[in-house]
Short mmCIF file of C-alpha atoms in Angstrom, two decimals:
data_model
loop_
_atom_site.label_atom_id
_atom_site.label_comp_id
_atom_site.label_asym_id
_atom_site.label_seq_id
_atom_site.Cartn_x
_atom_site.Cartn_y
_atom_site.Cartn_z
CA GLY A 25 3.14 17.35 2.15
CA ALA A 26 2.19 13.93 3.54
CA VAL A 27 5.66 12.45 3.61
CA VAL A 28 6.42 9.23 5.42
CA SER A 29 9.95 8.02 5.98
CA GLN A 30 11.35 4.66 6.99
CA HIS A 31 14.68 3.76 8.46
CA PRO A 32 16.68 1.83 7.59
CA SER A 33 15.98 1.41 3.91
CA TRP A 34 17.66 -1.98 3.96
CA VAL A 35 19.19 -4.21 6.56
CA ILE A 36 21.07 -7.50 6.60
CA CYS A 37 21.22 -9.43 9.83
CA LYS A 38 22.16 -12.83 11.16
CA SER A 39 19.55 -15.38 12.05
CA GLY A 40 18.46 -15.05 15.67
CA THR A 41 19.04 -11.33 15.98
CA SER A 42 16.39 -8.63 16.30
CA VAL A 43 15.86 -5.79 13.89
CA LYS A 44 14.03 -2.52 14.51
CA ILE A 45 12.43 -0.55 11.70
CA GLU A 46 11.24 3.03 12.20
CA CYS A 47 8.34 4.72 10.45
CA ARG A 48 7.91 8.46 10.73
CA SER A 49 5.30 10.88 9.44
CA LEU A 50 7.35 13.96 8.67
CA ASP A 51 4.80 16.68 8.13
CA PHE A 52 1.63 15.49 9.77
CA GLN A 53 0.50 13.71 12.90
CA ALA A 54 -0.76 10.18 12.57
CA THR A 55 -2.77 8.57 15.33
CA THR A 56 -2.82 5.41 13.24
CA MET A 57 -0.05 3.78 11.30
CA PHE A 58 -0.06 0.46 9.50
CA TRP A 59 2.58 -2.14 8.77
CA TYR A 60 2.54 -4.20 5.60
CA ARG A 61 4.72 -6.93 4.17
CA GLN A 62 5.43 -7.41 0.48
CA PHE A 63 7.00 -10.52 -0.97
CA PRO A 64 8.83 -10.29 -4.31
CA LYS A 65 6.51 -9.57 -7.19
CA GLN A 66 3.49 -9.87 -4.93
CA SER A 67 1.01 -7.57 -3.33
CA LEU A 68 1.13 -5.94 0.06
CA MET A 69 -0.33 -7.81 3.00
CA LEU A 70 -1.49 -5.94 6.08
CA MET A 71 0.32 -7.14 9.18
CA ALA A 72 -0.94 -4.86 11.90
CA THR A 73 -2.54 -1.59 12.82
CA SER A 74 -0.55 0.63 15.15
CA ASN A 75 -2.45 3.12 17.30
CA GLU A 76 -0.68 5.83 19.22
CA GLY A 77 -0.67 5.13 22.91
CA SER A 78 -2.31 1.72 22.72
CA LYS A 79 -1.56 -1.84 21.74
CA ALA A 80 -1.30 -2.76 18.10
CA THR A 81 -3.95 -4.86 16.41
CA TYR A 82 -2.54 -7.79 14.47
CA GLU A 83 -4.02 -9.50 11.45
CA GLN A 84 -4.81 -13.16 11.61
CA GLY A 85 -1.72 -15.28 11.25
CA VAL A 86 0.74 -12.56 12.28
CA GLU A 87 2.65 -13.42 15.44
CA LYS A 88 2.51 -10.47 17.81
CA ASP A 89 5.46 -11.76 19.83
CA LYS A 90 7.49 -12.02 16.66
CA PHE A 91 6.63 -8.61 15.26
CA LEU A 92 6.62 -6.10 18.08
CA ILE A 93 5.00 -2.78 17.30
CA ASN A 94 5.32 0.40 19.31
CA HIS A 95 3.60 3.68 18.52
CA ALA A 96 4.94 5.97 21.17
CA SER A 97 4.21 9.30 19.51
CA LEU A 98 2.00 10.81 16.84
CA THR A 99 4.83 10.74 14.33
CA LEU A 100 6.69 7.52 15.07
CA SER A 101 5.90 3.83 14.95
CA THR A 102 8.47 1.07 15.20
CA LEU A 103 8.39 -2.55 14.10
CA THR A 104 10.82 -4.93 15.72
CA VAL A 105 11.35 -8.31 14.13
CA THR A 106 12.49 -10.46 17.03
CA SER A 107 14.74 -13.48 16.63
CA ALA A 108 14.69 -13.06 12.89
CA HIS A 109 14.94 -16.09 10.63
CA PRO A 110 15.48 -16.35 6.87
CA GLU A 111 11.74 -16.73 6.27
CA ASP A 112 11.29 -13.24 7.75
CA SER A 113 13.24 -11.80 4.85
CA SER A 114 10.90 -9.48 3.05
CA PHE A 115 10.04 -5.91 2.17
CA TYR A 116 8.33 -4.16 5.06
CA ILE A 117 6.31 -1.05 4.33
CA CYS A 118 4.57 1.28 6.71
CA SER A 119 1.83 3.79 6.12
CA ALA A 120 0.48 6.67 8.14
CA ARG A 121 -3.11 7.81 8.05
CA ASP A 122 -3.85 11.51 8.00
CA GLN A 123 -7.00 13.33 9.05
CA SER A 124 -8.54 12.84 5.61
CA GLN A 125 -8.41 9.08 6.17
CA THR A 126 -5.80 8.68 3.47
CA GLN A 127 -2.82 6.40 3.98
CA TYR A 128 0.58 7.63 2.85
CA PHE A 129 3.28 5.04 2.46
CA GLY A 130 6.90 4.98 3.40
CA PRO A 131 9.56 3.86 0.91
CA GLY A 132 9.91 0.48 2.57
CA THR A 133 12.64 -1.46 4.34
CA ARG A 134 14.20 -4.50 2.75
CA LEU A 135 15.21 -7.09 5.33
CA LEU A 136 17.54 -9.96 4.54
CA VAL A 137 18.15 -12.52 7.25
CA LEU A 138 21.14 -14.76 6.70
CA ALA B 11 -13.78 -9.95 4.56
CA GLN B 12 -13.25 -7.71 1.62
CA SER B 13 -11.17 -8.71 -1.40
CA VAL B 14 -9.80 -7.01 -4.47
CA THR B 15 -9.29 -8.49 -7.92
CA GLN B 16 -7.06 -7.01 -10.55
CA PRO B 17 -7.57 -9.44 -13.42
CA ASP B 18 -4.69 -8.22 -15.56
CA ILE B 19 -1.21 -9.13 -14.30
CA HIS B 20 0.51 -7.39 -17.20
CA ILE B 21 -0.70 -4.79 -19.65
CA THR B 22 1.28 -3.40 -22.57
CA VAL B 23 0.24 -0.08 -24.08
CA SER B 24 1.83 2.07 -26.73
CA GLU B 25 2.95 5.51 -25.68
CA GLY B 26 0.20 8.00 -26.37
CA ALA B 27 -2.53 5.39 -26.30
CA SER B 28 -5.33 5.28 -23.77
CA LEU B 29 -5.22 3.04 -20.72
CA GLU B 30 -7.73 1.28 -18.54
CA LEU B 31 -6.75 -0.88 -15.57
CA ARG B 32 -9.47 -3.01 -14.08
CA CYS B 33 -10.30 -3.43 -10.43
CA ASN B 34 -13.18 -5.31 -8.87
CA TYR B 35 -13.86 -5.54 -5.18
CA SER B 36 -15.95 -7.72 -2.95
CA TYR B 37 -17.55 -6.03 0.02
CA GLY B 38 -21.06 -5.71 1.40
CA ALA B 39 -21.15 -1.96 1.61
CA THR B 40 -19.40 0.82 -0.25
CA PRO B 41 -15.75 0.62 0.70
CA TYR B 42 -13.09 3.26 0.62
CA LEU B 43 -11.30 2.79 -2.71
CA PHE B 44 -7.77 3.70 -3.70
CA TRP B 45 -5.32 3.42 -6.56
CA TYR B 46 -1.60 3.49 -5.82
CA VAL B 47 1.40 3.33 -8.14
CA GLN B 48 4.71 1.73 -7.23
CA SER B 49 7.76 2.47 -9.33
CA PRO B 50 10.93 0.40 -9.02
CA GLY B 51 12.83 1.38 -5.91
CA GLN B 52 10.17 3.82 -4.81
CA GLY B 53 7.34 3.75 -2.35
CA LEU B 54 3.67 3.61 -3.14
CA GLN B 55 2.23 6.88 -4.35
CA LEU B 56 -1.45 7.65 -4.07
CA LEU B 57 -3.03 8.36 -7.45
CA LEU B 58 -6.61 8.91 -6.32
CA LYS B 59 -9.25 7.82 -3.85
CA TYR B 60 -13.00 7.48 -3.58
CA PHE B 61 -14.93 7.69 -0.35
CA SER B 62 -18.32 9.04 -1.45
CA GLY B 63 -19.96 11.57 -3.75
CA ASP B 64 -19.17 11.97 -7.43
CA THR B 65 -18.36 8.55 -8.79
CA LEU B 66 -15.81 9.89 -11.29
CA VAL B 67 -12.66 10.79 -9.42
CA GLN B 68 -9.78 12.80 -10.76
CA GLY B 69 -6.28 12.07 -9.56
CA ILE B 70 -2.73 13.10 -10.12
CA LYS B 71 -0.71 12.63 -13.30
CA GLY B 72 -3.83 12.76 -15.48
CA PHE B 73 -5.42 9.62 -14.04
CA GLU B 74 -9.10 9.20 -13.27
CA ALA B 75 -11.22 6.36 -11.93
CA GLU B 76 -14.89 5.62 -11.94
CA PHE B 77 -16.75 3.87 -9.16
CA LYS B 78 -19.54 1.65 -10.44
CA ARG B 79 -21.53 0.17 -7.61
CA SER B 80 -23.55 -2.15 -9.84
CA GLN B 81 -20.38 -3.74 -11.15
CA SER B 82 -18.36 -3.50 -7.91
CA SER B 83 -15.64 -1.90 -9.98
CA PHE B 84 -13.23 0.97 -9.68
CA ASN B 85 -11.32 1.05 -12.95
CA LEU B 86 -8.41 3.39 -13.51
CA ARG B 87 -8.10 5.30 -16.77
CA LYS B 88 -5.75 7.65 -18.52
CA PRO B 89 -6.40 9.11 -21.99
CA SER B 90 -2.79 9.16 -23.13
CA VAL B 91 0.04 7.31 -21.40
CA HIS B 92 3.62 8.46 -21.15
CA TRP B 93 6.71 6.27 -20.89
CA SER B 94 7.09 7.44 -17.30
CA ASP B 95 3.79 5.74 -16.44
CA ALA B 96 5.45 2.34 -16.63
CA ALA B 97 5.10 0.93 -13.11
CA GLU B 98 3.10 -1.41 -10.91
CA TYR B 99 -0.43 -0.28 -10.15
CA PHE B 100 -2.34 -1.43 -7.11
CA CYS B 101 -6.02 -1.09 -6.38
CA ALA B 102 -6.90 -1.17 -2.68
CA VAL B 103 -9.98 -1.08 -0.51
CA ALA B 104 -10.76 -0.43 3.12
CA ARG B 105 -13.94 -0.94 5.08
CA GLY B 106 -13.56 2.49 6.58
CA GLY B 107 -11.07 5.25 7.09
CA ALA B 108 -9.65 3.70 10.22
CA ASP B 109 -8.93 0.35 8.64
CA GLY B 110 -5.91 -1.08 6.92
CA LEU B 111 -5.98 -1.62 3.19
CA THR B 112 -6.62 -4.80 1.27
CA PHE B 113 -4.64 -4.72 -1.93
CA GLY B 114 -5.13 -6.39 -5.26
CA LYS B 115 -2.24 -8.35 -6.71
CA GLY B 116 -1.26 -5.44 -8.91
CA THR B 117 -1.03 -4.79 -12.64
CA HIS B 118 2.34 -4.31 -14.25
CA LEU B 119 2.11 -1.62 -16.92
CA ILE B 120 4.56 -1.73 -19.80
CA ILE B 121 4.80 1.17 -22.22
CA GLN B 122 5.89 0.49 -25.78
CA PRO B 123 7.62 3.27 -27.70
#
């Protein structure tokens, strides 16, 4: 149980385009999902908290107009990187919180912006 | 704001030997504490967690961790490592169950034959 999927697993895009990443909890409902960013050989940094049916809460320094988050259902949250630039290239990881307050992580999405 | 320190960037252990990975946190109250493992090309897997109660927590794959409030530590241990334990290990804390996690920088575990 407690499986979280992400799609796509990797994406390459041109600078200036937008990219949408999906995060799904497959076998449980998650009122809260989280989005993290991981740079090579570094730790994960929390970007935002996604709450079903309400606006996301962004961490300090994360541009909410750049990283659009939608949590339209109890099993799906999406992160859209708008007008992507090379510096947005990174590994994006989502997690979903279950009723035991435990976060289960997706496998991540590697984004490369050319 | 809370913070997490994993003082060891790399640790090398012989297969069959015991293991201890250190984790110290900075937070005013007792946080929610987690250990995750990340293998190459795979997502983070939860090893164990501590919210309250017994300070010695048992996890998956033979791992355990002990919460020591006086030392603000939550060290991960395993009595005998296997080659498959080679991975990146992250300690993480949260203020509460509804909050996102603050991660340490990770410890890269290398297993020698």
